[in-house]
PDB file of C-alpha atoms and ligand atoms in Angstrom:
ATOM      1  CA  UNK A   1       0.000   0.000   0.000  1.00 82.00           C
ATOM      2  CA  UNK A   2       1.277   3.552  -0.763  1.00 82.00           C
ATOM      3  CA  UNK A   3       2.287   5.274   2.721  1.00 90.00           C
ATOM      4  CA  UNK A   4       1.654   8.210   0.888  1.00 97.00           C
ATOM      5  CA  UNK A   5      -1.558  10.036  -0.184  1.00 98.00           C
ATOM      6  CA  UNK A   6      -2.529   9.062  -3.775  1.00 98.00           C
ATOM      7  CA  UNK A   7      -4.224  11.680  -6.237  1.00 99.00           C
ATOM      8  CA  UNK A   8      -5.489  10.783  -9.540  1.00 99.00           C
ATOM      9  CA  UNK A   9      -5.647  14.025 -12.121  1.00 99.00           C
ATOM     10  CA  UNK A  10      -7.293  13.330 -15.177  1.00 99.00           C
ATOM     11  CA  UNK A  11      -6.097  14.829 -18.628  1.00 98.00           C
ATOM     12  CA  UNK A  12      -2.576  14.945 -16.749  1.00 98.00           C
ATOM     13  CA  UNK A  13      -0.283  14.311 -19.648  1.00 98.00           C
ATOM     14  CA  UNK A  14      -0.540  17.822 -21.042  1.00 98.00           C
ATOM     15  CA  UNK A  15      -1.485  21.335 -19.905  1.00 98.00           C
ATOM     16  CA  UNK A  16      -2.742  22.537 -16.520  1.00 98.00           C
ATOM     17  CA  UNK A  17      -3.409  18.583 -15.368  1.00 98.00           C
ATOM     18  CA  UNK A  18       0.123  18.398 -15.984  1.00 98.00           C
ATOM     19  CA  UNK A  19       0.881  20.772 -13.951  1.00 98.00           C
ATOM     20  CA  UNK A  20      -1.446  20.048 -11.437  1.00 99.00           C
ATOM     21  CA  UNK A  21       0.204  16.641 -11.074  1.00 99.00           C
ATOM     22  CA  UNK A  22       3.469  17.702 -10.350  1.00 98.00           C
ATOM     23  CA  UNK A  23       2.839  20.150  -7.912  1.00 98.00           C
ATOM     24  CA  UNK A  24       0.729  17.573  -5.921  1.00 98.00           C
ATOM     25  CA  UNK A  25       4.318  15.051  -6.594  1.00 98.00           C
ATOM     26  CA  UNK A  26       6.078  18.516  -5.372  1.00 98.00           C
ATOM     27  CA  UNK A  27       3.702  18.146  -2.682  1.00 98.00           C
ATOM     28  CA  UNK A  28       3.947  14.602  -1.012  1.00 98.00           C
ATOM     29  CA  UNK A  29       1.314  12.498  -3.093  1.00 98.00           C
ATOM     30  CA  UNK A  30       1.978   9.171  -5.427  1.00 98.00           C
ATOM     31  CA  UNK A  31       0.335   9.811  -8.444  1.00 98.00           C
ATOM     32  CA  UNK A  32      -2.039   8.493 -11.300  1.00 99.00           C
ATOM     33  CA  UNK A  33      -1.634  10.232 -14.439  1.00 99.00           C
ATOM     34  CA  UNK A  34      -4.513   9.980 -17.042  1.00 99.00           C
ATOM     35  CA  UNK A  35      -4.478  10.817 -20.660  1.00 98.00           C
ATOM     36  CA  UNK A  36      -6.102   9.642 -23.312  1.00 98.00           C
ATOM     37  CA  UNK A  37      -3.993   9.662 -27.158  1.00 98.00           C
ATOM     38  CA  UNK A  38      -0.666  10.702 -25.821  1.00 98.00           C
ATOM     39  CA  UNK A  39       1.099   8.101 -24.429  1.00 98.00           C
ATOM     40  CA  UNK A  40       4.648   9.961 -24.779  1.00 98.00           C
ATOM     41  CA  UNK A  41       3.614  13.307 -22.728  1.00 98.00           C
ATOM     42  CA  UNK A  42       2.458  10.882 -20.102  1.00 98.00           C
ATOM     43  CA  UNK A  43       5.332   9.265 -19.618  1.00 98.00           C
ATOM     44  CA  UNK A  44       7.464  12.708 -19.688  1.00 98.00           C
ATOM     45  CA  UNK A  45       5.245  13.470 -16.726  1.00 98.00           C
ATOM     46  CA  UNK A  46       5.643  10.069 -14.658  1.00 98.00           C
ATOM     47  CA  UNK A  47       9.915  10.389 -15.146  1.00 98.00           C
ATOM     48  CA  UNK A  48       9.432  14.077 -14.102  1.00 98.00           C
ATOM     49  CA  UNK A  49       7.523  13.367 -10.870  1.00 98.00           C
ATOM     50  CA  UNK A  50       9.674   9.629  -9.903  1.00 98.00           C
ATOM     51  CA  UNK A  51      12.394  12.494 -10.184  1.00 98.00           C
ATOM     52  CA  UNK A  52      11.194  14.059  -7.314  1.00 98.00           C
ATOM     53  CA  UNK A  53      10.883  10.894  -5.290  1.00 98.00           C
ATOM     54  CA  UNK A  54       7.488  10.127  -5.405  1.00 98.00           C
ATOM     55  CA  UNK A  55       5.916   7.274  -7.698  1.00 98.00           C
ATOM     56  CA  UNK A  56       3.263   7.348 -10.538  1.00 98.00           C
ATOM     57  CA  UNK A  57       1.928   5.355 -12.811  1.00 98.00           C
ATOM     58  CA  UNK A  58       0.401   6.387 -16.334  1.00 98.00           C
ATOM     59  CA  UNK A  59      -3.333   5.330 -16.985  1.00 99.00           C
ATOM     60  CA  UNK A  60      -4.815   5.849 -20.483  1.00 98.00           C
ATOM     61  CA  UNK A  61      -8.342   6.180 -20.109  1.00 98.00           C
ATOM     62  CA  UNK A  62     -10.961   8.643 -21.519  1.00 98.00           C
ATOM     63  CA  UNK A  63     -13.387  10.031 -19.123  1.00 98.00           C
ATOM     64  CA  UNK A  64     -16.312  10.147 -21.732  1.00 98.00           C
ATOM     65  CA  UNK A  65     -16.163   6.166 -21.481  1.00 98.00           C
ATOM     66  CA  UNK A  66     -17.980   3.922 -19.102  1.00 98.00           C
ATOM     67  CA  UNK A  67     -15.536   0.866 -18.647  1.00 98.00           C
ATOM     68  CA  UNK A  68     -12.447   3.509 -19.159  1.00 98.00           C
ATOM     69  CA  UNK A  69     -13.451   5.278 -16.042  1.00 98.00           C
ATOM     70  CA  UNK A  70     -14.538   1.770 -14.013  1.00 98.00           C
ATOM     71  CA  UNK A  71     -10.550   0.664 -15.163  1.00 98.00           C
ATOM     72  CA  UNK A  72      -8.995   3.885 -14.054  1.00 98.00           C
ATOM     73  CA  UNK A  73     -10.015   3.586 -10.811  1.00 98.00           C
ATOM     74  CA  UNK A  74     -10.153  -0.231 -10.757  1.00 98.00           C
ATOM     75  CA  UNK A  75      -6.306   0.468 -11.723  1.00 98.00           C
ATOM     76  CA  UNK A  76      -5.513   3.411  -9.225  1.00 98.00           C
ATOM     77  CA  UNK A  77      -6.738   0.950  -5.841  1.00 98.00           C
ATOM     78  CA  UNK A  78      -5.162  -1.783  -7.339  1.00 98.00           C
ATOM     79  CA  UNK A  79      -1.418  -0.181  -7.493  1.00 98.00           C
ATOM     80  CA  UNK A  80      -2.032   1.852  -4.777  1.00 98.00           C
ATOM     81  CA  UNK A  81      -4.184   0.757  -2.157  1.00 98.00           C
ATOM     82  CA  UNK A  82      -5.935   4.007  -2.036  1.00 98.00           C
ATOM     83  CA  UNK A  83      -7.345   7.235  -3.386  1.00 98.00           C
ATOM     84  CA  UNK A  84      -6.914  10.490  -1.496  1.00 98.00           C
ATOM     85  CA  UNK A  85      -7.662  13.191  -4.128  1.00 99.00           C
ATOM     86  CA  UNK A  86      -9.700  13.382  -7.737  1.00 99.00           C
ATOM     87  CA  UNK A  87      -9.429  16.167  -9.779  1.00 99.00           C
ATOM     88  CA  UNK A  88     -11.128  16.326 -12.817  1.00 99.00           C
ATOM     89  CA  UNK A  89      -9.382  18.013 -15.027  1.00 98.00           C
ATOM     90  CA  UNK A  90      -9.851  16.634 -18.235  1.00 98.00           C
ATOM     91  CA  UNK A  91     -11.539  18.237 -20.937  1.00 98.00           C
ATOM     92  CA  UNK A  92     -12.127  19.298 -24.211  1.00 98.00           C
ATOM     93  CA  UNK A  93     -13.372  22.849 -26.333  1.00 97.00           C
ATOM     94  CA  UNK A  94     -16.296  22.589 -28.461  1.00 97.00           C
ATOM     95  CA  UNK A  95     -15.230  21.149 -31.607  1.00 97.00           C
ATOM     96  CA  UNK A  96     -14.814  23.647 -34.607  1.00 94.00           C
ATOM     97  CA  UNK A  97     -16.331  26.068 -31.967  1.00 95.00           C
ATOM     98  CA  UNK A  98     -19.181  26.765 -33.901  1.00 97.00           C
ATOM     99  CA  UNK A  99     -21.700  29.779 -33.785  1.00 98.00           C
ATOM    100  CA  UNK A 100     -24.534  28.598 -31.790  1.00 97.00           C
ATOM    101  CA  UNK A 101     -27.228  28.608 -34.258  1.00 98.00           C
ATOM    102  CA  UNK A 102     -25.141  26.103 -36.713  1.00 98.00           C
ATOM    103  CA  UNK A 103     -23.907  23.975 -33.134  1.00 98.00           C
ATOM    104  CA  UNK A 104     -24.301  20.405 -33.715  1.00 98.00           C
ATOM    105  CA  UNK A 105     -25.456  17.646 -31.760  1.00 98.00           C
ATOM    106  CA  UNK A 106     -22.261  15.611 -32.307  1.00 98.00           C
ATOM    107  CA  UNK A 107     -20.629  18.427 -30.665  1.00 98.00           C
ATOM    108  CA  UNK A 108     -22.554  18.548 -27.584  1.00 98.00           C
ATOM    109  CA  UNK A 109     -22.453  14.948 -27.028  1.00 98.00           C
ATOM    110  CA  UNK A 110     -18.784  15.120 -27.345  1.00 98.00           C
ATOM    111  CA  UNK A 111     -18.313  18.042 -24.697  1.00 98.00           C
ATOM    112  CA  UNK A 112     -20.852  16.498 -22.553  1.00 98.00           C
ATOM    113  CA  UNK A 113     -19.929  13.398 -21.967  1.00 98.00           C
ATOM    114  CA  UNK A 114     -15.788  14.566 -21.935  1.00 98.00           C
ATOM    115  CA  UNK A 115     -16.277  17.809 -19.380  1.00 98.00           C
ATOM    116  CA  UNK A 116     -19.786  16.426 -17.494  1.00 98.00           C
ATOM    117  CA  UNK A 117     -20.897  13.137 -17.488  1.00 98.00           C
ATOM    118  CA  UNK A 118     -17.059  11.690 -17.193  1.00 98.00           C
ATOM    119  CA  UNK A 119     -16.345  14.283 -13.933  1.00 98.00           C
ATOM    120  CA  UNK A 120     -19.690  13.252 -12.178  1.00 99.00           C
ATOM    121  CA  UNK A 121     -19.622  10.020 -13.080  1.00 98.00           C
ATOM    122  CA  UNK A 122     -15.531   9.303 -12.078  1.00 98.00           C
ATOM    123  CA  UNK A 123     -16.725  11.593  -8.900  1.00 98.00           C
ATOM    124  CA  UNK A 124     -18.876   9.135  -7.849  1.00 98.00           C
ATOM    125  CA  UNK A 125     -16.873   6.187  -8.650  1.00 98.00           C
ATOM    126  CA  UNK A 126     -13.724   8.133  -6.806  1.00 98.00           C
ATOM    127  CA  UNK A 127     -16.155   8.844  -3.772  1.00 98.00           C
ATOM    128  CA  UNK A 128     -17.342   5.134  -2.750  1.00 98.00           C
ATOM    129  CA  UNK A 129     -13.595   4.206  -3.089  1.00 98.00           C
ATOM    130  CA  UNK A 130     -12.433   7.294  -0.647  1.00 98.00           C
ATOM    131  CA  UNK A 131     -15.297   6.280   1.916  1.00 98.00           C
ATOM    132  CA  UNK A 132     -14.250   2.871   2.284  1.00 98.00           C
ATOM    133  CA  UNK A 133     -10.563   3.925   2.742  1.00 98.00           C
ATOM    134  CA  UNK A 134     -12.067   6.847   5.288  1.00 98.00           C
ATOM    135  CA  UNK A 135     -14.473   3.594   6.818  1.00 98.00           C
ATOM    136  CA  UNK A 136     -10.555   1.248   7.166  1.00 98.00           C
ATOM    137  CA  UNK A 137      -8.903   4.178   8.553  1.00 97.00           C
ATOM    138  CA  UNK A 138      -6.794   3.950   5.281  1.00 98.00           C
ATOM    139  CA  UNK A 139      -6.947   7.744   4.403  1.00 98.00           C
ATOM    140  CA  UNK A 140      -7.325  10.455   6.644  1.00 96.00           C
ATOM    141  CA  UNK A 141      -9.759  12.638   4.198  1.00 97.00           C
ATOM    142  CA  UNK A 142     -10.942  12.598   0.697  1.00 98.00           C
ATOM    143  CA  UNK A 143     -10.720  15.628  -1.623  1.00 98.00           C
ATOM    144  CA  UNK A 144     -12.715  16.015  -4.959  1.00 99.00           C
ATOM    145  CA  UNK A 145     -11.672  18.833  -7.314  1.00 99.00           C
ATOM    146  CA  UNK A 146     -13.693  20.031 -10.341  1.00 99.00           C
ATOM    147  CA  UNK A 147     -11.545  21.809 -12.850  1.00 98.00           C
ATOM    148  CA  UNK A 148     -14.509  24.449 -14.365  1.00 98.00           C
ATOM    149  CA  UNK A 149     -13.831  27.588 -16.006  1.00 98.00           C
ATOM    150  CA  UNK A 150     -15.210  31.457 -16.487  1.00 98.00           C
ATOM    151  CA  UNK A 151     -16.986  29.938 -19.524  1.00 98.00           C
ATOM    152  CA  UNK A 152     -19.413  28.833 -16.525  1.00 98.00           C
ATOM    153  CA  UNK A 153     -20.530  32.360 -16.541  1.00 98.00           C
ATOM    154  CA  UNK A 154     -19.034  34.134 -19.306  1.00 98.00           C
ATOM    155  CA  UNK A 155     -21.026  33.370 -22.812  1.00 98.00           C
ATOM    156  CA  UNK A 156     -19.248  32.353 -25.974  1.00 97.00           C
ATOM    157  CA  UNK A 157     -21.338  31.962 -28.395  1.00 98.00           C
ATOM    158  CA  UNK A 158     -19.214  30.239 -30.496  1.00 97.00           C
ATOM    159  CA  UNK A 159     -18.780  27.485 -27.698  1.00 97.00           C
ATOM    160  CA  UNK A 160     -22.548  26.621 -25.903  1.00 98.00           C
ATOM    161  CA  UNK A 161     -22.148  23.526 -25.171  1.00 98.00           C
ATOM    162  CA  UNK A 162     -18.817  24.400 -23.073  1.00 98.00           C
ATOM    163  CA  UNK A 163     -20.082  27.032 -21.532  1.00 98.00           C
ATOM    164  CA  UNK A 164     -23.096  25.057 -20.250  1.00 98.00           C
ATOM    165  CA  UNK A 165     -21.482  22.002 -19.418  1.00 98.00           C
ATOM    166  CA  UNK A 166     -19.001  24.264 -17.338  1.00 98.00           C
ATOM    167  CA  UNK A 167     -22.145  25.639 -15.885  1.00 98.00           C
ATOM    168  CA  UNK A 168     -23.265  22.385 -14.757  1.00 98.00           C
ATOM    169  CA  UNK A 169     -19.853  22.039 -12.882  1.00 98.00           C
ATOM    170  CA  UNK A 170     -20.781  24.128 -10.304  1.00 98.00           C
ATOM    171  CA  UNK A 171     -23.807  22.389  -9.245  1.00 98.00           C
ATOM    172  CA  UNK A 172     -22.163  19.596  -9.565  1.00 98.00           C
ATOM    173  CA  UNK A 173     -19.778  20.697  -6.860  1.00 99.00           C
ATOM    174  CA  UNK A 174     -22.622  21.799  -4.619  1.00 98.00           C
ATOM    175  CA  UNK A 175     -24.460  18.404  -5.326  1.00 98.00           C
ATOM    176  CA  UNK A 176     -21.351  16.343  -4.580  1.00 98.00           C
ATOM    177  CA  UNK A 177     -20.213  18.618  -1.511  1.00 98.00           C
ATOM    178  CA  UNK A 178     -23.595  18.571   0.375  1.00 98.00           C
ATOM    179  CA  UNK A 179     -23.911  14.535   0.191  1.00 98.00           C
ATOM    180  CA  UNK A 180     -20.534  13.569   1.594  1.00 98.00           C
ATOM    181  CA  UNK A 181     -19.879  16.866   3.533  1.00 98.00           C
ATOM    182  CA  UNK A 182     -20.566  14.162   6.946  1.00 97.00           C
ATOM    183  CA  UNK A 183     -18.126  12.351   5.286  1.00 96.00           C
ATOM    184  CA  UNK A 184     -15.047  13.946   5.664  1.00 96.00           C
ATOM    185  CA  UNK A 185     -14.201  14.398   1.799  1.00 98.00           C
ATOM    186  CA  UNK A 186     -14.768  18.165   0.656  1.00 98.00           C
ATOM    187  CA  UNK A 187     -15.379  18.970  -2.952  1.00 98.00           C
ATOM    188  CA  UNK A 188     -14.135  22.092  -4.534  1.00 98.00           C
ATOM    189  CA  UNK A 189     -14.269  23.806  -7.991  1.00 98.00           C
ATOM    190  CA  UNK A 190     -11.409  25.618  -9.543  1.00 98.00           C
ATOM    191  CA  UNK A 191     -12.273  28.370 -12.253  1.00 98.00           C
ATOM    192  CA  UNK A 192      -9.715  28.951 -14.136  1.00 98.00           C
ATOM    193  CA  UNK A 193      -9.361  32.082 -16.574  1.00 98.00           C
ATOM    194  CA  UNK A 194      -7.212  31.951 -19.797  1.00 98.00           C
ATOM    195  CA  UNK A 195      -4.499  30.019 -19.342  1.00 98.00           C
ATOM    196  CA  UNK A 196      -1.756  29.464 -21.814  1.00 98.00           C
ATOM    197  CA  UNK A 197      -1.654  25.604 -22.797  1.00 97.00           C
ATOM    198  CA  UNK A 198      -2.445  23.256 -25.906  1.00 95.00           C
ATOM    199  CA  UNK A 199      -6.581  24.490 -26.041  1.00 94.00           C
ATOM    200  CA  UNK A 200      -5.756  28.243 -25.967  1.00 95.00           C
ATOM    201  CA  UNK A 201      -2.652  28.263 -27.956  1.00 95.00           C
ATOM    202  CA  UNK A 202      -5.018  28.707 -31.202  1.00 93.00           C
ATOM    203  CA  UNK A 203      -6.804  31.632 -30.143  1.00 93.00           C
ATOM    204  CA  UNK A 204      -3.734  33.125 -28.529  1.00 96.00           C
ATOM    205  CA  UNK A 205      -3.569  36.655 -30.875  1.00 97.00           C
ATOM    206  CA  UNK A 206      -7.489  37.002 -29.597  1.00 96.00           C
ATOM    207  CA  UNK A 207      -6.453  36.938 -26.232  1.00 97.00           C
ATOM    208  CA  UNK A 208      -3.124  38.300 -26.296  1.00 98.00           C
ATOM    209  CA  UNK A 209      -5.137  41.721 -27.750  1.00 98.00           C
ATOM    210  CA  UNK A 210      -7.854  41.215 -24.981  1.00 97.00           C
ATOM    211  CA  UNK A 211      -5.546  41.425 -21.783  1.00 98.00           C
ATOM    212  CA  UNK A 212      -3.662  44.113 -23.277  1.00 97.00           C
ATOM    213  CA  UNK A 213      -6.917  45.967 -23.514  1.00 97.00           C
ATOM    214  CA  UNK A 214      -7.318  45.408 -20.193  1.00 97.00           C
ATOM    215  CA  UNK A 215      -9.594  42.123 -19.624  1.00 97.00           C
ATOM    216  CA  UNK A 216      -8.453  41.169 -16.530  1.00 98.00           C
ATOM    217  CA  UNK A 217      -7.185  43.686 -13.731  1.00 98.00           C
ATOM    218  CA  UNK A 218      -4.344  41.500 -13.605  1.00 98.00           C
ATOM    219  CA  UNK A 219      -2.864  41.848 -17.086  1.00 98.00           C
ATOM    220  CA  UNK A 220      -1.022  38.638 -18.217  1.00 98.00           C
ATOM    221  CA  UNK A 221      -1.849  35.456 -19.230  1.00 98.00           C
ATOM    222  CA  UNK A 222      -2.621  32.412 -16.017  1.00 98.00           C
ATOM    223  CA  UNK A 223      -0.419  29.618 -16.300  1.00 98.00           C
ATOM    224  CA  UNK A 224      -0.894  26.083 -15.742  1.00 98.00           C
ATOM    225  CA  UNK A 225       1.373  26.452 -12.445  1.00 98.00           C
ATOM    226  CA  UNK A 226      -1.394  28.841 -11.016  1.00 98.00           C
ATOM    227  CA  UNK A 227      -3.892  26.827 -11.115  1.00 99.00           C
ATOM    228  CA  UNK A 228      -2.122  24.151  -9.706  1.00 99.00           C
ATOM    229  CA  UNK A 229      -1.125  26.465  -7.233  1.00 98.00           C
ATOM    230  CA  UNK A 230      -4.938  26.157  -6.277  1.00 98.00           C
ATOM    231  CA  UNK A 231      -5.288  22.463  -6.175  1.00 98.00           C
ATOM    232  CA  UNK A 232      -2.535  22.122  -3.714  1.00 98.00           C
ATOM    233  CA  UNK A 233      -3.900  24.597  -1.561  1.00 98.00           C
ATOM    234  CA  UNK A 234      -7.083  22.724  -1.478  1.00 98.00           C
ATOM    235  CA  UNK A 235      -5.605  19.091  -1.576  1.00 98.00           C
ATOM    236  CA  UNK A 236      -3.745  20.111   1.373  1.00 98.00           C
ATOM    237  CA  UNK A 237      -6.849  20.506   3.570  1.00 96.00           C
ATOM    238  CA  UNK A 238      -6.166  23.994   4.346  1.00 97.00           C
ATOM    239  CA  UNK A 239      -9.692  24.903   4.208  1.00 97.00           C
ATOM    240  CA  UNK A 240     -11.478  22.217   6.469  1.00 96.00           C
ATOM    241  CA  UNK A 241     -14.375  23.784   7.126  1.00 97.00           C
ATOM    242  CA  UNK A 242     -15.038  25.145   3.336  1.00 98.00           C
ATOM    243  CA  UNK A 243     -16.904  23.237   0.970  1.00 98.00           C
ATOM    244  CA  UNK A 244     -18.468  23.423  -2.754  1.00 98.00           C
ATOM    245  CA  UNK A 245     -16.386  26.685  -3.104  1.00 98.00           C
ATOM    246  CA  UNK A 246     -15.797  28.157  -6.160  1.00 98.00           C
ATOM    247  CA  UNK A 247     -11.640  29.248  -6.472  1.00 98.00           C
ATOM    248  CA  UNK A 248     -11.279  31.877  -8.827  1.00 98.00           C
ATOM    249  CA  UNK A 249      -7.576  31.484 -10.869  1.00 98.00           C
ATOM    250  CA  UNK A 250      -8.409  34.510 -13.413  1.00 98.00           C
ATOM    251  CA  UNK A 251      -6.653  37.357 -12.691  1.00 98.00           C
ATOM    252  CA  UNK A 252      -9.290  38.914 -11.650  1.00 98.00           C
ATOM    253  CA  UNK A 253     -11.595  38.318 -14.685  1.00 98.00           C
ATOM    254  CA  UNK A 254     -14.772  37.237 -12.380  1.00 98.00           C
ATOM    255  CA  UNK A 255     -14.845  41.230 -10.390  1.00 98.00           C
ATOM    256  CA  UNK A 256     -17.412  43.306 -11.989  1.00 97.00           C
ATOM    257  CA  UNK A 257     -16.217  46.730 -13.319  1.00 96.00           C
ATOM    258  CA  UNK A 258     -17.164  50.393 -14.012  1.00 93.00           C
TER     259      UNK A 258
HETATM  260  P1  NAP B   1      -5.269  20.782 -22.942  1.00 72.00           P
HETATM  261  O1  NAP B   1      -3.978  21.503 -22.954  1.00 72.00           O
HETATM  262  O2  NAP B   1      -6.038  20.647 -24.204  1.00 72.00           O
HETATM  263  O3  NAP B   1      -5.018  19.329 -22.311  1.00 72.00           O
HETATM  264  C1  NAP B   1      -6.090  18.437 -22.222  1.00 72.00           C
HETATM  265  C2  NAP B   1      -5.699  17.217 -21.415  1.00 72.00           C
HETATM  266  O4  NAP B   1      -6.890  16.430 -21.237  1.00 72.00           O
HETATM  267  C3  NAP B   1      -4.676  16.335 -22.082  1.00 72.00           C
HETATM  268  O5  NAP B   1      -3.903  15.734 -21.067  1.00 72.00           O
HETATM  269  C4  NAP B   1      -5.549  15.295 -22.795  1.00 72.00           C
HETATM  270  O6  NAP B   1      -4.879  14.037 -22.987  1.00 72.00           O
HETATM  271  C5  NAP B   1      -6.652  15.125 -21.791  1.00 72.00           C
HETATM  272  N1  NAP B   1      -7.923  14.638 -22.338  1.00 72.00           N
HETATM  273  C6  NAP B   1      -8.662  15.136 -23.357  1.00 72.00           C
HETATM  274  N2  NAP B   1      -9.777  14.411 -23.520  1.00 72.00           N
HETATM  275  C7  NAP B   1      -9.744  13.436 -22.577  1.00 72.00           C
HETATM  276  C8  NAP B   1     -10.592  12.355 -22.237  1.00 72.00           C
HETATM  277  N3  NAP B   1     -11.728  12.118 -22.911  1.00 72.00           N
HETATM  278  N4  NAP B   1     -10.237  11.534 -21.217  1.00 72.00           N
HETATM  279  C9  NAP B   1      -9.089  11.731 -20.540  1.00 72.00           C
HETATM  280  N5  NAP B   1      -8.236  12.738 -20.809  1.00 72.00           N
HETATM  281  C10 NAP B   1      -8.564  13.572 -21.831  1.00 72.00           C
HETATM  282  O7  NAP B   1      -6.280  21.455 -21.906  1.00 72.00           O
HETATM  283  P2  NAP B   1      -6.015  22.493 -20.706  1.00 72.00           P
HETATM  284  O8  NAP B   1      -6.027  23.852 -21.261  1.00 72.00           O
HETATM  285  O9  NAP B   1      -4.877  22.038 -19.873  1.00 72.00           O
HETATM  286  O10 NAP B   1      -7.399  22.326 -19.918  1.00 72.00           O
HETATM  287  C11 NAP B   1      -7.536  21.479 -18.795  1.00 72.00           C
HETATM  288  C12 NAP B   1      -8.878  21.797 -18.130  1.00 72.00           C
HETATM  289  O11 NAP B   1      -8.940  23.163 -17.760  1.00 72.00           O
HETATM  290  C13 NAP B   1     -10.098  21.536 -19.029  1.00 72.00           C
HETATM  291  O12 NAP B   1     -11.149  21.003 -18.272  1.00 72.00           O
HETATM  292  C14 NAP B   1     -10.448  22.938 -19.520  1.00 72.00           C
HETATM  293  O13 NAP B   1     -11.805  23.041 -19.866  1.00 72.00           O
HETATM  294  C15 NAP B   1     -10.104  23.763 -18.299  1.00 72.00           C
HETATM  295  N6  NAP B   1      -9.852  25.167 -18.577  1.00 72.00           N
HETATM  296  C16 NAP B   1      -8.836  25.547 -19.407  1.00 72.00           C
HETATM  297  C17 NAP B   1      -8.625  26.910 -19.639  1.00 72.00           C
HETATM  298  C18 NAP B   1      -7.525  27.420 -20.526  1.00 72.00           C
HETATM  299  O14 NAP B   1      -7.493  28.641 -20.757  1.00 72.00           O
HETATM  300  N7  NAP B   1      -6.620  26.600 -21.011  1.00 72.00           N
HETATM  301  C19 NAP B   1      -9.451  27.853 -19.028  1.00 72.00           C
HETATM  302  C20 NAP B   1     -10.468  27.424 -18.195  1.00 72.00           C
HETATM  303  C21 NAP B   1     -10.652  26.079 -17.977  1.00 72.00           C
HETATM  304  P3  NAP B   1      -3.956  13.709 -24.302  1.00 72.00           P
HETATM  305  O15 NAP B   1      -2.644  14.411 -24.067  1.00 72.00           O
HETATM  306  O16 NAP B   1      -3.824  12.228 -24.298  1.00 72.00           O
HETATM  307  O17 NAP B   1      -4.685  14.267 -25.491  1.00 72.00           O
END
């Protein structure tokens, strides 16, 4: 059994998961690290975190899928004995980001299922295993994190189906936080803002001109490390008596102006 808590970060092999799973290796945990095409990113990510001392294992596994999710976690107990902290990270823009009146159906069963149904669905999966290590006295507390984003409350309309399924995130946090807040595993969401990585990089000149202009009081783009920043804070149980909060990682983008 690992001595040490175990997180599992989904869509880990690139981008802020990536980061999110090294700063929790940087941080004391064993890790699982989930991606689903790119084998050779998730194996850059295992060698950088056994380099810090601390082991990992790569699990490809898409969180749209059923019996990809049952093996993920079927794989994390099985090499580690135990699951401390989820975050569901992994996720996908709409496809072709389409205006909304030519959105497709294909589309939004593609976000869905990648960026809702997966999180909820691993969430629950992630939260039976954490109460029976909580019930053997094998963890000590259980910590879900939903990786959301402004595009819960800030309309695209080139992206609905994002935006709404980001939406959705936050009452999934509240659903997930009230039903095993007795339980000693708190659920957060992290709402990230624009954040350079792989999904942003082809809309970079758009946003490049927007924060220059002044988009977010703080006037650069977030980075990966800043959200992960977040996640530790919250893995760490720092917050004990906080639950279904919302962190903000967005420079600021969230404050109403005049
Ligand atoms: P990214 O650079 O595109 O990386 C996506 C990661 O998710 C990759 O590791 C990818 O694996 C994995 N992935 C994609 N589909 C998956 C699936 N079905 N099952 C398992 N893993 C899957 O994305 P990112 O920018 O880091 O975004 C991460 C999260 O933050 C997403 O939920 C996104 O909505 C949210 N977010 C991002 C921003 C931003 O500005 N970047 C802002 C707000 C919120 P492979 O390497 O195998 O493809």
């Amino acid at each position: 059994m690992s001595d040490s808590p175990v997180a599992l970060v989904t869509g880990s092999s690139r981008g802020i998961g990536r980061a999110i799973a090294v700063a929790l290796a940087e941080t004391g945990h064993n890790l699982v690290v989930n991606y689903v095409r790119n084998a050779a990113a998730a194996a850059e990510v295992v060698h950088e975190i056994e380099s810090l001392g601390r082991r990992a294992i790569a699990v490809p596994a898409s969180v749209a899928i059923t019996a990809d999710r049952q093996r993920l976690l079927h794989t994390t107990i099985e090499q580690f004995q135990r699951l401390d902290v989820l975050v569901n990270n992994a996720g996908i823009t709409s496809p072709g980001r389409k205006d909304l009146l030519d959105a497709t159906e294909q589309s939004w069963d593609e976000v869905f299922s990648t960026n809702l149904k997966g999180p909820f669905f691993l969430a629950q999966q992630a939260a039976r295993e954490m109460l029976a290590g909580l019930k053997s006295h094998t963890i000590q507390r259980g910590t879900i994190v939903n990786i959301s984003s402004i595009s819960a409350y800030a309309v695209s309309t080139d992206r609905a189906d994002y935006c709404m399924a980001k939406a959705a995130q936050q009452m999934m946090t509240w659903l997930l936080a009230t039903r095993l807040a007795e339980d000693h595993i708190r659920v957060y969401e992290v709402c990230p803002g624009v954040i350079a990585s792989d999904m942003t990089a082809p809309v970079q000149e758009k946003y490049d001109r927007l924060i220059e202009a002044g988009l977010t009081p703080i006037r650069r783009w977030g980075t990966p490390e800043d959200v992960a920043q977040a996640v530790v804070m919250l893995a760490s149980g720092a917050l004990p008596f906080s639950t279904g909060e919302r962190i903000n990682v967005d420079g600021g983008f969230h404050i109403r102006r005049l």
